[in-house]
Amino acid sequence: MPTTVIVPNLGDSVTQATLLRWHKQAGEKVELNEPLCELETDKANADVTATEAGVFTPDAGISPGTVVQVGQSLGQIDPNGKAAAPAPAAPAAPAAEAKREPEKADELSPAVRRIIEENKLDPASIPATGPGGRLTKEDVIKHIESAAKPTAKTAPASDVEPTAAAVANKAVPQAASETGGVTRTPMSKIRKRIAENLLRAQQTAAILTTFNEVDLSKVMELRSKHKEKFEKLHGVGLGFMSFFGKAVCTALKEFPRVNGQLDGDDVVTFDYVNLGIAVSTERGLAVPVLRQADKMSFGKIESEIKRLAQAVRDGKLGLQELSGGTFTITNGGVFGSLLSTPILNPPQSAILGMHTIQKRPIVVDDQIVVRPMMYIALSYDHRLIDGRESVSFLVRVKELLEDPSRLLLEV
């Protein structure tokens, strides 16, 4: 009996996606867990895989660019079906007319494939300078720039976010004066969805933010002392995120409502921490989840963050890795932010914002000393979390970071 392939859960607060491409066509044989199609959400791209082996038939009317809903049928897999006969091969072109064989989509690097798809280019028409005749990112950008030089044309309305080079070349002057001009470019689907999610978070939660500052001198001393041995042992660098991750997990055990959610009139709390880590990409913000981060070691946290961040940037993040988060950390400090008020990641009720480290004079034992300081911010849903809980949680995180030995002793 045929099995229906549906649009799976795509992550917290995600209800729809856009079909980017079919990996399998009607009548093709598929194996268990083989990719059938690629979906794009406001958080990441993800493949939908086969739930069993058989012959795949996609539903009629679903073509690349179609918006699909979570739970919607995408097609059928018949375990007893017969694969369609392959189409006869086209006769080979004469040697004199032979052209460079275009690279297949899955042979292109993620960055090159994204730019080609966004600008609807033919890879075979672009001169390739990479090893073995492969296209490089520079080849594609150079091709776009050379094509745009003769005339400035109106930017077409597109549902796909353009590259920086494409934006620069396709922007349309709306008005001009002696003091400058105005340009207009279409908003991408991803940016629209991000905007909708942020607005919904603001409209449905009573968001407040509390602040504190942390002296990171002992964390930096510990990192400096052990970073080389740590990297040799775990194969990954010792960053600040593992310290913050451990501190947050410890504090959430003491203040479980900060790790909770509202479900209608019910308060839902968890005895585990699924920690979301905000990752910025050219396409927008994604929040992959470290499942049961409270049980992870420093090395495991660092290696998982590195793996998930790379998967986000390559568009290879699994759907399960985007859902189920209970608390999120976002680090605006990597861009130089000194202070900010992060917005909740629904349905979560709290988010911790990290910021840039600055050497500042502070008073320690009645003496003015210079220390590496960081402002931290906790935005929370006041419907669930009271001021006492939010402030106490942030103070606990501060205590753990200013004396990292507490993380090991759990005191």
XYZ file of N, CA and C in Angstrom, residues 149-247:
297
model
N 27.001 45.574 -16.490
C 27.719 46.814 -16.800
C 27.065 47.680 -17.872
N 26.566 47.122 -18.998
C 26.073 47.981 -20.078
C 24.956 48.919 -19.666
N 23.928 48.404 -19.001
C 22.800 49.251 -18.615
C 22.327 48.871 -17.245
N 21.709 49.846 -16.553
C 21.096 49.576 -15.258
C 19.641 49.250 -15.494
N 19.184 48.054 -15.062
C 17.826 47.620 -15.308
C 17.050 47.522 -14.005
N 15.754 47.538 -14.162
C 14.891 47.434 -12.994
C 15.050 46.067 -12.347
N 15.172 46.048 -11.027
C 15.296 44.774 -10.302
C 13.980 44.036 -10.361
N 13.963 42.773 -10.851
C 12.719 42.017 -10.923
C 12.227 41.636 -9.544
N 10.908 41.562 -9.394
C 10.351 41.101 -8.122
C 10.719 39.647 -7.960
N 11.352 39.296 -6.869
C 11.835 37.939 -6.640
C 11.488 37.491 -5.250
N 11.187 36.205 -5.102
C 10.887 35.638 -3.804
C 12.126 35.051 -3.160
N 13.278 35.174 -3.858
C 14.503 34.626 -3.309
C 15.452 35.764 -2.996
N 16.109 35.681 -1.856
C 16.976 36.771 -1.419
C 18.163 36.905 -2.346
N 18.415 38.081 -2.949
C 19.527 38.248 -3.874
C 20.848 38.325 -3.147
N 21.912 38.051 -3.875
C 23.237 38.199 -3.298
C 23.571 39.685 -3.188
N 24.661 39.970 -2.467
C 25.059 41.363 -2.303
C 25.381 41.995 -3.656
N 26.075 41.208 -4.503
C 26.410 41.743 -5.827
C 25.156 41.984 -6.651
N 24.180 41.054 -6.542
C 22.946 41.210 -7.306
C 22.162 42.416 -6.851
N 22.122 42.631 -5.542
C 21.413 43.796 -5.010
C 22.029 45.081 -5.540
N 23.368 45.119 -5.521
C 24.052 46.328 -5.969
C 23.774 46.624 -7.427
N 23.678 45.549 -8.249
C 23.504 45.743 -9.674
C 22.060 45.899 -10.102
N 21.106 45.355 -9.295
C 19.708 45.359 -9.704
C 18.875 46.427 -9.014
N 19.446 47.129 -8.047
C 18.684 48.156 -7.342
C 18.255 49.237 -8.320
N 17.034 49.725 -8.142
C 16.481 50.689 -9.084
C 16.414 52.073 -8.453
N 17.051 53.071 -9.044
C 16.910 54.419 -8.502
C 15.460 54.865 -8.591
N 14.880 55.274 -7.478
C 13.503 55.750 -7.461
C 13.431 57.276 -7.607
N 14.446 57.913 -7.138
C 14.468 59.366 -7.250
C 15.908 59.818 -7.175
N 16.193 60.950 -7.734
C 17.555 61.458 -7.685
C 17.524 62.956 -7.451
N 18.527 63.425 -6.764
C 18.651 64.848 -6.519
C 20.119 65.167 -6.396
N 20.423 66.432 -6.154
C 21.818 66.824 -6.013
C 22.438 66.217 -4.771
N 21.602 65.820 -3.806
C 22.144 65.274 -2.565
C 22.211 63.748 -2.566
N 21.717 63.093 -3.611
C 21.800 61.636 -3.658
C 20.544 61.026 -4.227
N 20.469 59.678 -4.181
C 19.336 58.974 -4.758
C 18.735 57.986 -3.777
N 17.647 57.350 -4.202
C 16.942 56.349 -3.408
C 16.868 55.076 -4.223
N 17.115 53.951 -3.605
C 17.008 52.674 -4.299
C 15.914 51.826 -3.666
N 15.338 50.943 -4.449
C 14.269 50.068 -3.972
C 14.542 48.641 -4.463
N 14.520 47.691 -3.548
C 14.689 46.281 -3.901
C 13.599 45.474 -3.207
N 13.146 44.391 -3.807
C 12.069 43.589 -3.199
C 12.547 42.854 -1.958
N 11.646 42.715 -0.979
C 11.948 41.948 0.220
C 11.814 40.462 -0.103
N 12.772 39.667 0.353
C 12.737 38.231 0.086
C 11.695 37.549 0.960
N 11.316 36.328 0.560
C 10.368 35.567 1.368
C 10.923 35.287 2.759
N 12.212 34.968 2.808
C 12.816 34.663 4.101
C 12.739 35.879 5.014
N 13.094 37.052 4.478
C 13.050 38.265 5.302
C 11.619 38.587 5.720
N 10.648 38.338 4.843
C 9.251 38.565 5.206
C 8.843 37.688 6.373
N 9.230 36.428 6.337
C 8.846 35.511 7.401
C 9.539 35.846 8.706
N 10.800 36.241 8.618
C 11.504 36.662 9.831
C 10.787 37.860 10.454
N 10.396 38.807 9.605
C 9.687 39.988 10.102
C 8.362 39.600 10.752
N 7.636 38.665 10.123
C 6.354 38.227 10.682
C 6.543 37.552 12.042
N 7.570 36.710 12.156
C 7.818 36.010 13.414
C 8.199 36.974 14.531
N 9.045 37.954 14.205
C 9.460 38.926 15.217
C 8.280 39.779 15.676
N 7.447 40.177 14.718
C 6.285 40.984 15.063
C 5.307 40.184 15.916
N 5.132 38.906 15.574
C 4.226 38.060 16.351
C 4.727 37.892 17.783
N 6.052 37.751 17.949
C 6.615 37.627 19.291
C 6.347 38.873 20.114
N 6.463 40.041 19.474
C 6.224 41.307 20.174
C 4.753 41.477 20.540
N 3.869 40.966 19.687
C 2.439 41.186 19.880
C 1.792 40.184 20.835
N 2.416 39.009 20.994
C 1.773 37.956 21.781
C 2.405 37.728 23.147
N 3.540 38.365 23.443
C 4.204 38.177 24.731
C 4.435 39.525 25.403
N 4.419 39.504 26.734
C 4.726 40.718 27.506
C 6.232 40.729 27.772
N 6.990 41.245 26.808
C 8.446 41.127 26.854
C 9.060 42.253 27.683
N 9.867 41.860 28.655
C 10.691 42.785 29.428
C 12.138 42.307 29.352
N 13.077 43.196 29.624
C 14.494 42.833 29.604
C 15.170 43.327 30.869
N 15.975 42.460 31.479
C 16.777 42.839 32.634
C 18.251 42.676 32.265
N 19.103 43.518 32.851
C 20.515 43.565 32.460
C 21.427 43.330 33.658
N 22.635 42.885 33.375
C 23.696 42.789 34.371
C 25.016 42.844 33.622
N 26.119 42.840 34.342
C 27.419 42.809 33.694
C 28.288 41.766 34.374
N 29.182 41.168 33.590
C 29.989 40.049 34.072
C 31.463 40.366 33.892
N 32.246 40.089 34.929
C 33.698 40.175 34.865
C 34.211 38.829 34.347
N 34.751 38.823 33.149
C 35.163 37.577 32.504
C 36.656 37.282 32.663
N 37.303 37.937 33.606
C 38.750 37.755 33.746
C 39.120 36.314 34.088
N 38.345 35.648 34.942
C 38.680 34.271 35.332
C 38.376 33.292 34.213
N 37.314 33.548 33.454
C 37.030 32.705 32.293
C 38.153 32.832 31.272
N 38.610 34.054 31.021
C 39.677 34.272 30.044
C 40.987 33.665 30.533
N 41.237 33.739 31.817
C 42.445 33.133 32.383
C 42.408 31.615 32.212
N 41.250 31.026 32.466
C 41.090 29.572 32.330
C 41.251 29.143 30.880
N 40.664 29.897 29.967
C 40.788 29.584 28.539
C 42.240 29.665 28.091
N 42.921 30.719 28.498
C 44.310 30.914 28.095
C 45.202 29.784 28.608
N 44.899 29.305 29.790
C 45.729 28.281 30.429
C 45.542 26.913 29.789
N 44.324 26.593 29.346
C 44.036 25.230 28.912
C 43.627 25.099 27.445
N 43.607 26.188 26.679
C 43.032 26.122 25.332
C 43.787 25.175 24.393
N 45.122 25.140 24.484
C 45.882 24.281 23.579
C 45.627 22.808 23.867
N 45.642 22.430 25.149
C 45.389 21.038 25.512
C 43.947 20.657 25.213
N 43.031 21.587 25.434
C 41.615 21.344 25.142
C 41.413 21.057 23.665
N 42.047 21.843 22.818
C 41.875 21.666 21.375
C 42.483 20.348 20.913
N 43.626 19.967 21.469
C 44.233 18.688 21.101
C 43.355 17.524 21.530
N 42.730 17.655 22.681
C 41.928 16.563 23.232
C 40.581 16.433 22.533
N 39.935 17.583 22.251
C 38.563 17.560 21.716
C 38.470 17.906 20.237
N 39.566 18.392 19.657
C 39.543 18.727 18.238
C 38.752 19.969 17.911
N 38.524 20.835 18.892
C 37.763 22.068 18.689
C 38.263 23.098 19.697
N 38.194 24.375 19.345
C 38.661 25.423 20.238
C 37.751 25.605 21.442
N 38.316 26.124 22.507
C 37.558 26.418 23.724
C 37.081 27.863 23.643
N 35.799 28.059 23.364
C 35.246 29.400 23.225
C 34.465 29.831 24.447
N 33.899 31.016 24.370
C 33.084 31.524 25.480
C 31.725 30.832 25.540
N 31.236 30.350 24.392
C 29.884 29.829 24.358
C 29.690 28.616 25.250
N 30.734 27.782 25.391
C 30.585 26.613 26.264
C 30.450 27.042 27.718
N 31.157 28.089 28.129
C 31.026 28.595 29.496
C 29.621 29.147 29.728
N 29.141 29.924 28.763
C 27.798 30.485 28.895
C 26.741 29.387 28.832
N 26.952 28.395 27.954
C 26.009 27.295 27.864
C 25.909 26.520 29.171
N 27.051 26.213 29.775
C 27.051 25.486 31.046
C 26.426 26.325 32.152
N 26.741 27.619 32.175
C 26.194 28.498 33.210
C 24.677 28.608 33.081
